[in-house]
XYZ file of C-alpha atoms in Angstrom:
241
model
C 0.000 0.000 0.000
C 1.949 3.012 -1.201
C -0.759 5.513 -0.288
C -1.050 4.570 3.382
C -1.800 2.074 6.104
C -4.634 2.152 8.617
C -4.159 1.285 12.286
C -6.189 -1.864 11.650
C -3.892 -2.961 8.789
C -0.701 -2.369 10.796
C -1.982 -4.313 13.802
C -3.041 -7.154 11.494
C 0.474 -7.349 10.024
C 2.091 -7.307 13.469
C -0.219 -10.085 14.696
C 1.145 -12.377 11.972
C 4.545 -12.359 13.698
C 4.034 -15.455 15.843
C 7.215 -15.886 17.849
C 6.549 -17.514 21.248
C 10.246 -18.220 21.967
C 11.265 -14.638 21.225
C 13.972 -15.504 18.688
C 12.782 -12.587 16.534
C 12.316 -10.284 19.535
C 14.369 -7.369 18.107
C 12.130 -7.340 15.023
C 8.884 -7.748 16.946
C 9.706 -4.966 19.413
C 10.393 -2.594 16.514
C 6.869 -3.253 15.263
C 5.370 -2.857 18.745
C 7.131 0.496 19.217
C 5.574 1.702 15.974
C 2.173 0.443 17.133
C 2.546 2.343 20.399
C 3.336 5.480 18.399
C 0.151 4.994 16.373
C -1.865 4.910 19.600
C -0.086 8.037 20.841
C -0.943 9.728 17.544
C -4.635 9.141 18.422
C -5.175 7.544 15.033
C -8.663 6.076 14.597
C -9.070 2.361 13.851
C -9.700 2.770 10.098
C -7.767 6.015 9.677
C -4.451 6.149 7.810
C -1.487 6.468 10.142
C 0.383 9.765 10.389
C 3.086 10.537 7.751
C 6.108 10.290 10.085
C 4.844 7.019 11.554
C 4.135 5.748 8.049
C 7.789 6.321 7.113
C 8.877 4.200 10.095
C 6.419 1.474 9.099
C 7.632 1.421 5.485
C 11.242 1.166 6.719
C 10.189 -1.802 8.871
C 8.470 -3.552 5.953
C 11.391 -2.914 3.598
C 13.417 -5.779 5.093
C 10.552 -7.874 6.425
C 10.967 -10.741 3.931
C 14.513 -11.366 5.193
C 12.896 -13.190 8.129
C 12.579 -16.135 5.730
C 16.383 -16.327 5.491
C 16.892 -16.840 9.227
C 17.840 -20.399 10.193
C 17.833 -21.532 13.832
C 19.422 -24.851 14.930
C 17.095 -27.188 16.818
C 19.817 -29.034 18.793
C 21.729 -27.072 21.448
C 24.541 -29.684 21.644
C 23.333 -30.978 25.021
C 23.643 -34.617 26.088
C 23.415 -36.136 29.607
C 27.213 -36.206 29.860
C 27.655 -32.495 29.153
C 27.686 -29.597 31.593
C 25.006 -26.942 31.044
C 24.727 -23.349 32.246
C 22.038 -20.760 31.588
C 23.155 -17.167 31.023
C 20.541 -14.431 31.074
C 21.087 -10.854 29.905
C 18.826 -7.842 30.442
C 18.784 -4.284 29.137
C 16.566 -1.299 28.427
C 16.320 1.702 26.148
C 13.932 4.644 26.382
C 11.515 2.734 24.114
C 11.628 -0.835 25.465
C 13.213 -3.302 27.864
C 14.303 -6.860 27.240
C 15.795 -10.095 28.534
C 17.445 -12.924 26.614
C 18.569 -16.372 27.751
C 21.339 -18.619 26.387
C 22.387 -22.204 27.060
C 26.145 -22.705 27.471
C 27.027 -26.375 26.967
C 30.469 -27.739 27.835
C 31.149 -31.266 26.509
C 33.770 -33.631 27.923
C 35.714 -33.300 24.686
C 35.042 -30.621 22.130
C 34.304 -26.899 21.918
C 31.874 -25.007 24.166
C 28.606 -24.138 22.423
C 26.285 -21.230 23.180
C 22.713 -21.227 21.877
C 19.907 -18.666 22.046
C 16.975 -20.230 23.915
C 14.407 -17.640 24.854
C 13.813 -13.885 24.807
C 11.176 -11.437 25.969
C 10.605 -7.758 25.293
C 8.196 -5.140 26.574
C 7.446 -1.692 25.220
C 8.271 0.988 27.778
C 5.152 2.462 29.429
C 3.858 5.754 28.081
C 4.336 7.212 31.553
C 8.027 8.077 31.452
C 10.298 6.019 33.716
C 13.972 6.681 34.341
C 16.366 4.475 32.398
C 17.611 2.658 35.561
C 14.013 1.764 36.438
C 13.450 0.431 32.921
C 16.678 -1.559 33.279
C 15.282 -3.045 36.481
C 12.061 -3.983 34.663
C 14.225 -5.815 32.131
C 16.013 -7.654 34.935
C 12.661 -8.847 36.327
C 11.911 -10.596 33.027
C 14.828 -13.013 33.571
C 13.503 -14.856 36.664
C 10.169 -15.381 34.930
C 11.912 -16.773 31.841
C 14.017 -19.176 33.901
C 10.930 -20.541 35.642
C 9.095 -21.056 32.346
C 12.071 -22.809 30.780
C 13.127 -25.067 33.639
C 9.553 -26.230 34.152
C 9.777 -27.795 30.685
C 13.152 -29.472 31.202
C 14.331 -32.384 33.303
C 17.847 -31.355 34.265
C 19.501 -32.900 37.340
C 22.207 -30.239 37.539
C 22.793 -26.808 36.042
C 24.012 -23.315 36.930
C 22.447 -19.939 36.245
C 24.167 -16.591 35.689
C 22.583 -13.195 35.092
C 24.124 -10.159 33.424
C 23.248 -6.460 33.295
C 25.132 -3.436 32.009
C 23.422 -1.221 34.589
C 25.601 -0.512 37.624
C 22.578 1.027 39.364
C 20.495 -2.148 39.003
C 23.361 -4.245 40.353
C 23.698 -1.846 43.306
C 19.954 -2.145 44.023
C 20.280 -5.932 44.092
C 23.097 -5.835 46.652
C 20.901 -4.403 49.423
C 17.712 -5.534 51.115
C 14.520 -4.546 49.236
C 13.209 -2.422 52.132
C 16.202 -0.122 51.586
C 14.608 1.274 48.442
C 11.447 2.980 47.232
C 8.340 0.855 46.670
C 8.872 0.567 42.903
C 12.443 -0.673 43.264
C 11.777 -2.717 46.398
C 8.985 -4.756 44.797
C 11.102 -5.699 41.797
C 14.258 -6.427 43.781
C 12.148 -8.642 46.036
C 10.761 -10.549 43.036
C 14.243 -11.165 41.638
C 15.620 -12.213 45.022
C 12.747 -14.602 45.695
C 12.852 -16.343 42.314
C 16.554 -16.569 41.414
C 18.509 -14.891 44.201
C 20.948 -12.004 43.825
C 24.274 -13.829 44.120
C 24.818 -14.709 40.451
C 24.281 -11.234 38.999
C 27.258 -9.735 37.168
C 28.210 -6.696 35.129
C 28.593 -6.878 31.350
C 29.676 -4.015 29.108
C 26.941 -2.719 26.791
C 28.912 -3.735 23.709
C 28.718 -7.392 24.827
C 25.095 -7.339 25.974
C 22.809 -9.124 23.466
C 19.726 -7.802 25.286
C 20.756 -4.370 23.975
C 19.821 -5.583 20.483
C 16.296 -6.422 21.644
C 15.740 -3.259 23.670
C 16.686 -1.032 20.716
C 15.065 -3.164 18.017
C 16.307 -3.721 14.483
C 15.103 -4.812 11.067
C 15.212 -8.368 9.726
C 18.295 -7.754 7.576
C 20.301 -6.517 10.570
C 19.157 -9.379 12.794
C 20.033 -11.968 10.163
C 23.733 -11.084 10.466
C 23.876 -10.166 14.172
C 26.304 -12.673 15.741
C 25.908 -11.157 19.219
C 22.179 -11.924 19.174
C 22.399 -15.474 17.866
C 25.549 -16.576 19.717
C 25.847 -14.311 22.750
C 29.118 -12.499 23.580
C 32.209 -14.225 22.177
C 33.722 -14.783 25.644
C 30.911 -17.167 26.605
C 32.527 -19.771 24.351
C 35.861 -19.451 26.142
C 37.061 -20.980 29.390
C 35.612 -19.347 32.504
C 39.044 -17.933 33.399
C 38.762 -15.738 30.289
């Protein structure tokens, strides 16, 4: 449609992106951010979307078909004799927050493998929150993801590690929840109750794959994004590295 898209048509196109595991999360969140903008523009259901929003939507659709080129391996290299760890990363931008989970499998003989398992994103609320608070919202997604995943697996032994590039979030997690305001306290309490606060670590933004999902990208960019599909390169190295 070169002339325009209605709100109804855009929402219909977005609804076709069925991605329960979140492997296409950076693409989906880009579409959801545009949809939020359409609502903020007060566009009626069958009214054409505003010109500036239409430009963003056309840019999104330009690379949409590249989704068909994405190939995702079904086997994560795990066998009963291998060691498995789960590494979760969280991040936020002004538009969205995200969490992504990887399986790190160490065989008895052979290279370490890292595989994308699960991801979640949320559009930032219209009521403006500070970036550290959005980062904390992203961190809360990780415990929920771990519970969903582990409920489906029968693993006798595993380790979990969580990563954030927000020094403020990590500082919040180091103290008792009642130290902080209600907003922070509730979320710190949720994280502590579900996964604990001991295995949270700092990661630089450049190595944080959740940054890809919180900013969003088009299908062509995601197709070639090694950080998203494989996690940071150091996850495939020995822990001493």
